CSV table of C-alpha atoms and ligand atoms in Angstrom, one decimal:
chain,number,residue,atom,x,y,z
Z,1,MET,CA,75.2,220.6,18.9
Z,2,THR,CA,77.0,224.0,19.1
Z,3,ARG,CA,75.0,226.1,18.9
Z,4,VAL,CA,74.3,229.3,16.8
Z,5,PHE,CA,72.3,232.4,16.3
Z,6,SER,CA,71.8,235.2,14.7
Z,7,GLY,CA,69.4,238.3,13.3
Z,8,VAL,CA,68.2,241.1,10.7
Z,9,LYS,CA,66.3,244.1,10.7
Z,10,PRO,CA,63.5,244.2,8.5
Z,11,SER,CA,64.6,248.4,7.9
Z,12,GLY,CA,65.2,247.7,4.1
Z,13,ALA,CA,66.0,245.8,0.9
Z,14,LEU,CA,69.4,243.7,2.4
Z,15,HIS,CA,72.6,244.8,0.9
Z,16,LEU,CA,76.0,243.4,-0.2
Z,17,GLY,CA,77.0,244.2,3.7
Z,18,ASN,CA,74.5,242.2,5.4
Z,19,TYR,CA,75.5,238.6,2.5
Z,20,LEU,CA,78.9,239.3,3.1
Z,21,GLY,CA,78.6,240.3,6.6
Z,22,ALA,CA,76.2,238.2,8.1
Z,23,PHE,CA,74.2,235.9,5.7
Z,24,ARG,CA,77.1,234.0,4.1
Z,25,GLN,CA,78.8,232.8,7.2
Z,26,TRP,CA,75.1,231.5,8.1
Z,27,VAL,CA,74.9,229.4,4.8
Z,28,ALA,CA,78.4,227.8,6.0
Z,29,ASP,CA,77.3,227.4,9.7
Z,30,GLN,CA,73.6,225.6,8.9
Z,31,GLN,CA,76.4,222.7,7.3
Z,32,GLU,CA,77.8,221.9,10.8
Z,33,PHE,CA,76.0,224.1,13.9
Z,34,ASP,CA,72.5,223.7,15.4
Z,35,CYS,CA,71.5,227.2,13.6
Z,36,TYR,CA,68.5,229.3,14.9
Z,37,PHE,CA,68.2,232.3,12.1
Z,38,CYS,CA,65.3,235.3,13.0
Z,39,VAL,CA,63.5,238.4,11.5
Z,40,VAL,CA,63.9,240.8,14.7
Z,41,ASP,CA,60.8,242.1,13.4
Z,42,LEU,CA,60.8,244.7,17.1
Z,43,HIS,CA,64.3,246.0,17.0
Z,44,SER,CA,63.0,247.7,13.7
Z,45,LEU,CA,60.4,249.6,16.3
Z,46,THR,CA,63.7,252.2,17.5
Z,47,VAL,CA,62.7,254.1,14.7
Z,48,GLU,CA,59.3,255.4,12.9
Z,49,GLN,CA,58.2,252.7,10.6
Z,50,ASP,CA,54.8,252.0,7.8
Z,51,PRO,CA,53.6,249.2,9.7
Z,52,SER,CA,51.4,247.8,6.0
Z,53,GLN,CA,55.3,247.8,5.5
Z,54,LEU,CA,57.1,246.5,8.4
Z,55,ARG,CA,53.8,244.3,6.9
Z,56,GLN,CA,55.8,243.5,3.9
Z,57,ALA,CA,59.2,244.4,4.6
Z,58,THR,CA,59.6,241.2,7.5
Z,59,ILE,CA,58.0,238.4,4.5
Z,60,GLU,CA,61.3,239.8,2.3
Z,61,THR,CA,63.6,239.3,5.0
Z,62,ALA,CA,62.5,235.9,5.2
Z,63,ILE,CA,62.6,235.7,1.7
Z,64,GLY,CA,65.9,237.4,1.4
Z,65,PHE,CA,67.5,234.6,4.2
Z,66,LEU,CA,66.5,232.3,1.9
Z,67,SER,CA,67.9,233.6,-1.2
Z,68,ALA,CA,71.3,234.3,0.6
Z,69,GLY,CA,71.0,229.6,0.2
Z,70,ILE,CA,69.5,229.5,4.0
Z,71,GLU,CA,68.3,226.2,3.9
Z,72,PRO,CA,64.3,226.0,5.8
Z,73,ASP,CA,65.1,222.7,6.4
Z,74,GLN,CA,68.8,222.2,8.0
Z,75,CYS,CA,68.0,225.7,10.4
Z,76,THR,CA,65.0,227.6,12.3
Z,77,LEU,CA,64.3,230.3,10.2
Z,78,PHE,CA,61.8,232.4,12.5
Z,79,VAL,CA,59.6,236.4,13.3
Z,80,GLN,CA,61.1,237.7,16.8
Z,81,SER,CA,57.4,239.0,17.7
Z,82,HIS,CA,56.6,235.4,17.1
Z,83,VAL,CA,58.1,234.1,20.0
Z,84,HIS,CA,57.2,236.1,23.0
Z,85,GLU,CA,59.6,235.2,25.6
Z,86,HIS,CA,62.4,237.7,23.3
Z,87,PRO,CA,60.7,241.2,25.2
Z,88,GLU,CA,60.5,238.3,27.9
Z,89,LEU,CA,63.4,238.4,29.0
Z,90,ALA,CA,64.4,242.0,27.0
Z,91,TRP,CA,62.5,243.0,30.4
Z,92,LEU,CA,64.6,240.7,33.0
Z,93,VAL,CA,67.3,241.7,30.8
Z,94,GLU,CA,67.7,245.6,31.2
Z,95,CYS,CA,67.2,245.0,35.0
Z,96,THR,CA,70.8,243.5,35.1
Z,97,VAL,CA,71.7,246.6,33.3
Z,98,SER,CA,73.5,249.6,33.9
Z,99,PHE,CA,72.4,253.2,32.4
Z,100,GLY,CA,75.9,254.2,31.4
Z,101,GLU,CA,76.7,250.5,29.5
Z,102,LEU,CA,73.9,251.7,27.4
Z,103,SER,CA,75.3,254.6,27.6
Z,104,ARG,CA,78.3,253.6,25.9
Z,105,MET,CA,76.8,252.0,23.1
Z,106,THR,CA,78.4,254.0,19.8
Z,107,GLN,CA,75.4,252.5,17.4
Z,108,PHE,CA,73.0,254.5,20.0
Z,109,LYS,CA,74.9,257.6,19.9
Z,110,ASP,CA,76.2,257.4,16.3
Z,111,LYS,CA,71.3,256.9,15.7
Z,112,ALA,CA,70.0,259.4,18.3
Z,113,LYS,CA,72.0,262.3,16.4
Z,114,ALA,CA,71.3,261.5,13.3
Z,115,LYS,CA,67.2,261.2,14.3
Z,116,GLY,CA,67.5,263.8,17.2
Z,117,GLY,CA,68.2,264.1,20.4
Z,118,GLU,CA,64.9,264.4,22.6
Z,119,SER,CA,62.1,262.3,20.6
Z,120,VAL,CA,64.6,258.8,20.4
Z,121,ARG,CA,62.4,256.6,21.1
Z,122,ALA,CA,63.3,254.6,24.2
Z,123,GLY,CA,63.9,251.7,22.5
Z,124,LEU,CA,66.5,252.8,20.6
Z,125,PHE,CA,68.1,252.8,23.7
Z,126,THR,CA,67.3,249.7,25.4
Z,127,TYR,CA,67.8,247.4,22.3
Z,128,PRO,CA,70.9,246.1,23.4
Z,129,ALA,CA,69.3,244.3,26.0
Z,130,LEU,CA,66.8,243.0,24.1
Z,131,MET,CA,69.5,242.2,20.9
Z,132,ALA,CA,71.1,239.7,24.6
Z,133,ALA,CA,67.5,238.3,24.9
Z,134,ASP,CA,68.2,237.3,21.8
Z,135,ILE,CA,71.3,235.9,22.0
Z,136,LEU,CA,70.8,233.9,25.7
Z,137,LEU,CA,67.2,232.5,24.8
Z,138,TYR,CA,69.1,230.0,22.9
Z,139,ASP,CA,71.9,229.3,25.0
Z,140,THR,CA,74.2,230.6,21.9
Z,141,ASP,CA,77.5,229.9,21.3
Z,142,ARG,CA,78.7,231.4,18.4
Z,143,VAL,CA,76.4,234.4,16.9
Z,144,PRO,CA,77.7,235.5,13.3
Z,145,VAL,CA,78.1,239.1,12.5
Z,146,GLY,CA,79.9,242.1,10.5
Z,147,ASP,CA,81.5,244.3,12.9
Z,148,ASP,CA,79.0,247.3,13.8
Z,149,GLN,CA,77.9,244.0,16.0
Z,150,ARG,CA,80.7,244.0,18.2
Z,151,GLN,CA,79.7,246.3,20.7
Z,152,HIS,CA,76.6,244.8,21.6
Z,153,LEU,CA,77.9,241.2,21.6
Z,154,GLU,CA,80.7,242.3,24.8
Z,155,ILE,CA,77.3,244.0,25.9
Z,156,THR,CA,75.6,240.5,25.9
Z,157,ARG,CA,78.8,238.8,27.0
Z,158,ASP,CA,79.1,241.0,29.7
Z,159,VAL,CA,75.5,240.5,30.9
Z,160,ALA,CA,75.6,236.9,31.0
Z,161,ILE,CA,78.7,236.6,33.0
Z,162,ARG,CA,77.6,239.2,35.6
Z,163,PHE,CA,74.2,237.5,35.5
Z,164,ASN,CA,75.5,234.2,36.1
Z,165,ASN,CA,77.4,235.9,38.6
Z,166,ARG,CA,74.8,236.9,40.8
Z,167,TYR,CA,71.7,234.6,40.2
Z,168,GLY,CA,73.8,231.2,39.3
Z,169,GLU,CA,74.9,229.7,36.0
Z,170,THR,CA,71.7,231.0,34.4
Z,171,PHE,CA,72.6,231.5,30.7
Z,172,VAL,CA,75.0,230.1,28.2
Z,173,VAL,CA,78.8,233.3,27.2
Z,174,PRO,CA,78.3,233.3,23.8
Z,175,GLU,CA,81.6,234.8,20.9
Z,176,ALA,CA,80.8,236.6,18.0
Z,177,THR,CA,82.1,235.1,14.7
Z,178,VAL,CA,83.0,238.2,12.1
Z,179,PRO,CA,83.7,237.3,8.9
Z,180,ARG,CA,88.0,238.1,8.4
Z,181,LEU,CA,87.0,240.2,5.6
Z,182,ALA,CA,84.3,242.6,4.5
Z,183,ALA,CA,83.0,242.4,7.8
Z,184,ARG,CA,82.3,246.8,7.6
Z,185,VAL,CA,81.3,246.8,3.6
Z,186,MET,CA,81.1,250.4,3.4
Z,187,ASP,CA,78.9,252.6,0.9
Z,188,LEU,CA,79.5,253.6,-2.5
Z,189,GLN,CA,79.3,257.1,-2.3
Z,190,HIS,CA,80.5,257.3,1.1
Z,191,PRO,CA,83.6,255.5,2.0
Z,192,GLU,CA,83.4,256.8,4.8
Z,193,ASN,CA,79.5,255.2,6.0
Z,194,LYS,CA,79.0,251.4,6.3
Z,195,MET,CA,76.7,250.1,3.6
Z,196,SER,CA,73.1,250.8,5.3
Z,197,LYS,CA,69.4,249.4,4.4
Z,198,SER,CA,67.9,252.6,5.9
Z,199,ASP,CA,70.4,255.3,4.7
Z,200,GLU,CA,69.2,257.2,1.5
Z,201,SER,CA,72.4,256.3,-1.1
Z,202,PRO,CA,70.8,254.3,-3.3
Z,203,GLN,CA,73.6,254.6,-5.6
Z,204,GLY,CA,76.2,253.6,-2.7
Z,205,THR,CA,74.2,251.0,-1.7
Z,206,ILE,CA,74.2,247.4,-4.2
Z,207,ASP,CA,70.9,245.5,-2.6
Z,208,MET,CA,71.6,241.5,-2.8
Z,209,THR,CA,68.9,242.1,-5.8
Z,210,ASP,CA,70.2,244.4,-8.0
Z,211,THR,CA,70.3,243.8,-11.6
Z,212,PRO,CA,73.7,243.2,-13.8
Z,213,GLU,CA,73.3,246.7,-15.4
Z,214,GLN,CA,72.3,247.9,-11.6
Z,215,ILE,CA,75.9,246.6,-10.1
Z,216,VAL,CA,78.5,247.7,-13.2
Z,217,GLN,CA,76.9,251.2,-12.8
Z,218,LYS,CA,77.4,251.5,-9.0
Z,219,VAL,CA,80.3,249.9,-9.3
Z,220,ARG,CA,81.6,251.8,-12.1
Z,221,ARG,CA,80.8,254.5,-10.2
Z,222,ALA,CA,82.0,254.4,-6.8
Z,223,VAL,CA,84.3,256.8,-5.5
Z,224,THR,CA,87.4,256.4,-5.2
Z,225,ASP,CA,90.4,259.7,-5.0
Z,226,THR,CA,92.5,261.4,-7.4
Z,227,ASP,CA,95.8,260.1,-6.7
Z,228,GLY,CA,95.5,257.0,-9.3
Z,229,GLU,CA,97.8,255.0,-7.4
Z,230,VAL,CA,96.3,250.9,-6.3
Z,231,ARG,CA,97.2,250.3,-2.8
Z,232,TYR,CA,95.7,249.1,0.4
Z,233,ASP,CA,94.9,252.5,2.4
Z,234,PRO,CA,91.7,252.5,4.6
Z,235,GLU,CA,93.0,256.1,5.6
Z,236,LEU,CA,93.5,257.5,3.7
Z,237,LYS,CA,92.2,256.1,0.4
Z,238,PRO,CA,88.6,254.1,1.9
Z,239,GLY,CA,86.8,253.9,-1.0
Z,240,LEU,CA,89.5,251.6,-3.0
Z,241,ALA,CA,90.2,250.3,0.4
Z,242,ASN,CA,86.5,249.2,0.0
Z,243,LEU,CA,86.6,248.3,-3.3
Z,244,LEU,CA,89.9,245.8,-3.0
Z,245,GLU,CA,88.3,243.9,0.1
Z,246,LEU,CA,85.2,243.5,-1.8
Z,247,MET,CA,87.6,241.8,-4.0
Z,248,ALA,CA,89.5,239.9,-1.3
Z,249,ALA,CA,86.1,238.7,0.0
Z,250,VAL,CA,84.3,237.5,-3.8
Z,251,THR,CA,87.4,236.0,-5.3
Z,252,GLY,CA,88.5,233.9,-1.7
Z,253,ARG,CA,92.0,236.1,-3.1
Z,254,SER,CA,93.8,238.7,-0.1
Z,255,VAL,CA,93.9,242.1,-0.8
Z,256,ASP,CA,97.7,242.7,-1.0
Z,257,GLU,CA,96.9,240.1,-4.2
Z,258,VAL,CA,93.9,241.7,-5.4
Z,259,ALA,CA,96.2,245.3,-5.1
Z,260,SER,CA,98.5,244.0,-7.1
Z,261,GLY,CA,97.0,242.9,-9.9
Z,262,TYR,CA,96.4,246.4,-11.0
Z,263,GLU,CA,98.0,249.2,-11.5
Z,264,GLN,CA,94.7,251.7,-12.9
Z,265,TYR,CA,90.6,251.4,-10.9
Z,266,GLY,CA,89.2,251.4,-14.0
Z,267,PRO,CA,90.0,247.6,-14.8
Z,268,LEU,CA,89.6,246.7,-10.9
Z,269,LYS,CA,86.3,248.0,-11.1
Z,270,ALA,CA,84.9,246.5,-14.0
Z,271,ASP,CA,86.9,242.9,-12.8
Z,272,LEU,CA,85.1,244.0,-9.6
Z,273,ALA,CA,81.5,244.4,-11.1
Z,274,GLU,CA,81.7,240.7,-13.3
Z,275,ALA,CA,82.8,239.8,-9.8
Z,276,LEU,CA,79.9,240.9,-7.6
Z,277,VAL,CA,77.2,240.1,-10.4
Z,278,GLU,CA,78.5,236.6,-10.2
Z,279,ALA,CA,78.8,236.3,-6.1
Z,280,LEU,CA,75.2,237.7,-6.3
Z,281,ARG,CA,73.7,235.8,-9.4
Z,282,PRO,CA,72.8,232.7,-7.8
Z,283,VAL,CA,70.8,234.8,-4.7
Z,284,ARG,CA,69.1,236.5,-7.6
Z,285,GLU,CA,67.9,233.4,-8.9
Z,286,ARG,CA,66.4,232.2,-5.2
Z,287,TYR,CA,64.9,235.3,-5.1
Z,288,ALA,CA,62.6,234.8,-7.7
Z,289,ARG,CA,61.5,231.6,-7.1
Z,290,TYR,CA,60.8,231.9,-3.4
Z,291,ALA,CA,58.7,235.6,-4.2
Z,292,ALA,CA,56.2,233.6,-6.6
Z,293,ASP,CA,54.9,231.7,-3.3
Z,294,PRO,CA,54.7,233.9,-0.1
Z,295,GLY,CA,52.6,230.9,1.4
Z,296,GLU,CA,55.5,229.1,1.5
Z,297,ILE,CA,57.4,231.5,4.0
Z,298,ALA,CA,54.4,232.7,6.5
Z,299,ALA,CA,54.3,228.9,7.0
Z,300,LEU,CA,57.4,228.0,7.4
Z,301,LEU,CA,58.3,231.0,9.8
Z,302,GLY,CA,54.7,229.2,12.1
Z,303,GLN,CA,57.2,225.8,12.2
Z,304,GLY,CA,60.0,228.0,13.2
Z,305,ALA,CA,58.7,229.9,15.8
Z,306,GLU,CA,57.4,226.4,17.2
Z,307,LYS,CA,60.4,224.4,17.5
Z,308,ALA,CA,62.6,228.1,18.5
Z,309,ALA,CA,59.3,228.9,21.6
Z,310,SER,CA,60.0,224.7,22.4
Z,311,VAL,CA,63.5,226.5,23.8
Z,312,ALA,CA,62.7,230.1,24.9
Z,313,SER,CA,60.0,228.7,27.1
Z,314,LYS,CA,63.3,226.6,28.5
Z,315,THR,CA,65.9,229.0,28.9
Z,316,LEU,CA,62.8,231.9,30.1
Z,317,ALA,CA,61.9,229.2,33.2
Z,318,ARG,CA,65.5,229.1,34.3
Z,319,ALA,CA,65.8,232.9,34.5
Z,320,LYS,CA,62.5,234.1,36.3
Z,321,ASP,CA,63.6,231.5,38.7
Z,322,ALA,CA,66.7,232.7,39.2
Z,323,MET,CA,65.7,235.8,39.9
Z,324,GLY,CA,63.1,234.4,42.3
Z,325,LEU,CA,60.1,235.6,40.7
Z,326,LEU,CA,57.3,233.2,42.1
Z,327,PRO,CA,56.5,230.1,39.5
Z,328,ARG,CA,52.3,230.3,38.5
Z,329,GLY,CA,50.5,228.0,40.9
X,401,AQP,N1,78.3,247.6,5.8
X,401,AQP,C1,77.6,245.8,6.0
X,401,AQP,N2,79.4,244.9,5.8
X,401,AQP,C2,79.2,244.4,7.1
X,401,AQP,N3,78.2,243.3,7.7
X,401,AQP,C3,77.2,244.4,8.1
X,401,AQP,N4,76.0,244.3,8.2
X,401,AQP,C4,74.9,245.0,8.6
X,401,AQP,N5,75.7,246.1,7.3
X,401,AQP,C5,76.6,245.9,7.3
X,401,AQP,C6,75.8,243.3,9.6
X,401,AQP,O1,74.5,242.3,8.9
X,401,AQP,C7,73.5,242.2,10.0
X,401,AQP,C8,72.0,242.7,9.9
X,401,AQP,O2,72.5,244.3,10.4
X,401,AQP,P1,70.6,244.0,11.2
X,401,AQP,O3,69.4,244.1,10.3
X,401,AQP,O4,71.0,243.9,12.4
X,401,AQP,O5,71.4,245.4,10.9
X,401,AQP,P2,72.1,246.7,10.8
X,401,AQP,O6,73.7,246.2,11.6
X,401,AQP,O7,72.2,248.1,11.6
X,401,AQP,O8,72.4,247.2,9.5
X,401,AQP,P3,71.9,248.3,8.3
X,401,AQP,O9,72.0,247.4,7.2
X,401,AQP,O10,72.9,249.3,8.5
X,401,AQP,O11,70.4,248.7,9.1
X,401,AQP,P4,70.0,249.5,9.3
X,401,AQP,O12,70.2,250.9,7.8
X,401,AQP,O13,68.2,250.0,9.6
X,401,AQP,O14,70.5,250.3,10.8
X,401,AQP,C9,74.0,241.8,10.8
X,401,AQP,O15,75.0,241.4,11.0
X,401,AQP,C10,75.4,243.0,10.4
X,401,AQP,O16,76.9,243.3,11.8
């Protein structure tokens, strides 16, 4: 059966970009494929985290998965640091990937610039090796992600192909699956930037659990442009293009179809706000139900980690053996 793996960092409140870029694909995949979905908490440590907030964010992110529609009896849901094979395989991957390859990662370059040069953590640089390990441990065929993760998927494929050529067939070479629409949801206030959990842009970010009033207000205030013409042009009209793409993604229509239905920005914004309120309504309702019982979530994550470890340990053993590490006697 086709194997799927994907993860989300517990680095802040989940937003519309996570929902449309990642979760909607996960929900569709869980009905058809053998899915492993992971709260990738080790990735959060690449930047400063408050320890007690990280623990809380880890549970909140798992609740977010369930709120988005992930069914725990249809897939394996777990926390990355509960399965020690992840950092262990990451070291083997680090020893096969080059400094040059890691230096070319645009996410590292952008975040390193934003976080301040020399003091950037080494883990932010080697992050793609851990991400490759996350994926390869589960013999993953498909990785449903947003557009920003394409480059990390490419390096994962390169790692797997090179490892197989050098040490013999060990890893499945995975493919990224990226949604056709809303693969890169942009910030509503700064449409040149991706909507993001950890950027300080509360008015530009629609959280998955925002109230209808908050959604309406944020969409109404979304930055557009002054020429007033409704047409899809991501280069010249990035704010409007984002709104049109969002509308297309939540209504299942094409961007052109949406654009041709409006002559002014106001009615588009009003209809988009209404469509987003409806799209996120079931998410808000499930959130209220799951958040009331964090004990149940902790138990689910424990069972998930056990199942994940039983797959991951076999892949790790295969990789260690292939590289010539002596098995414990
Ligand atoms: N704006 C986005 N549009 C579409 N998809 C997105 N994703 C993230 N932002 C958007 C997808 O969500 C999944 C989880 O992302 P992540 O937690 O690994 O971190 P990220 O991609 O770095 O997302 P953030 O929200 O920007 O987190 P921070 O601010 O902490 O770095 C991935 O599939 C991603 O593509």
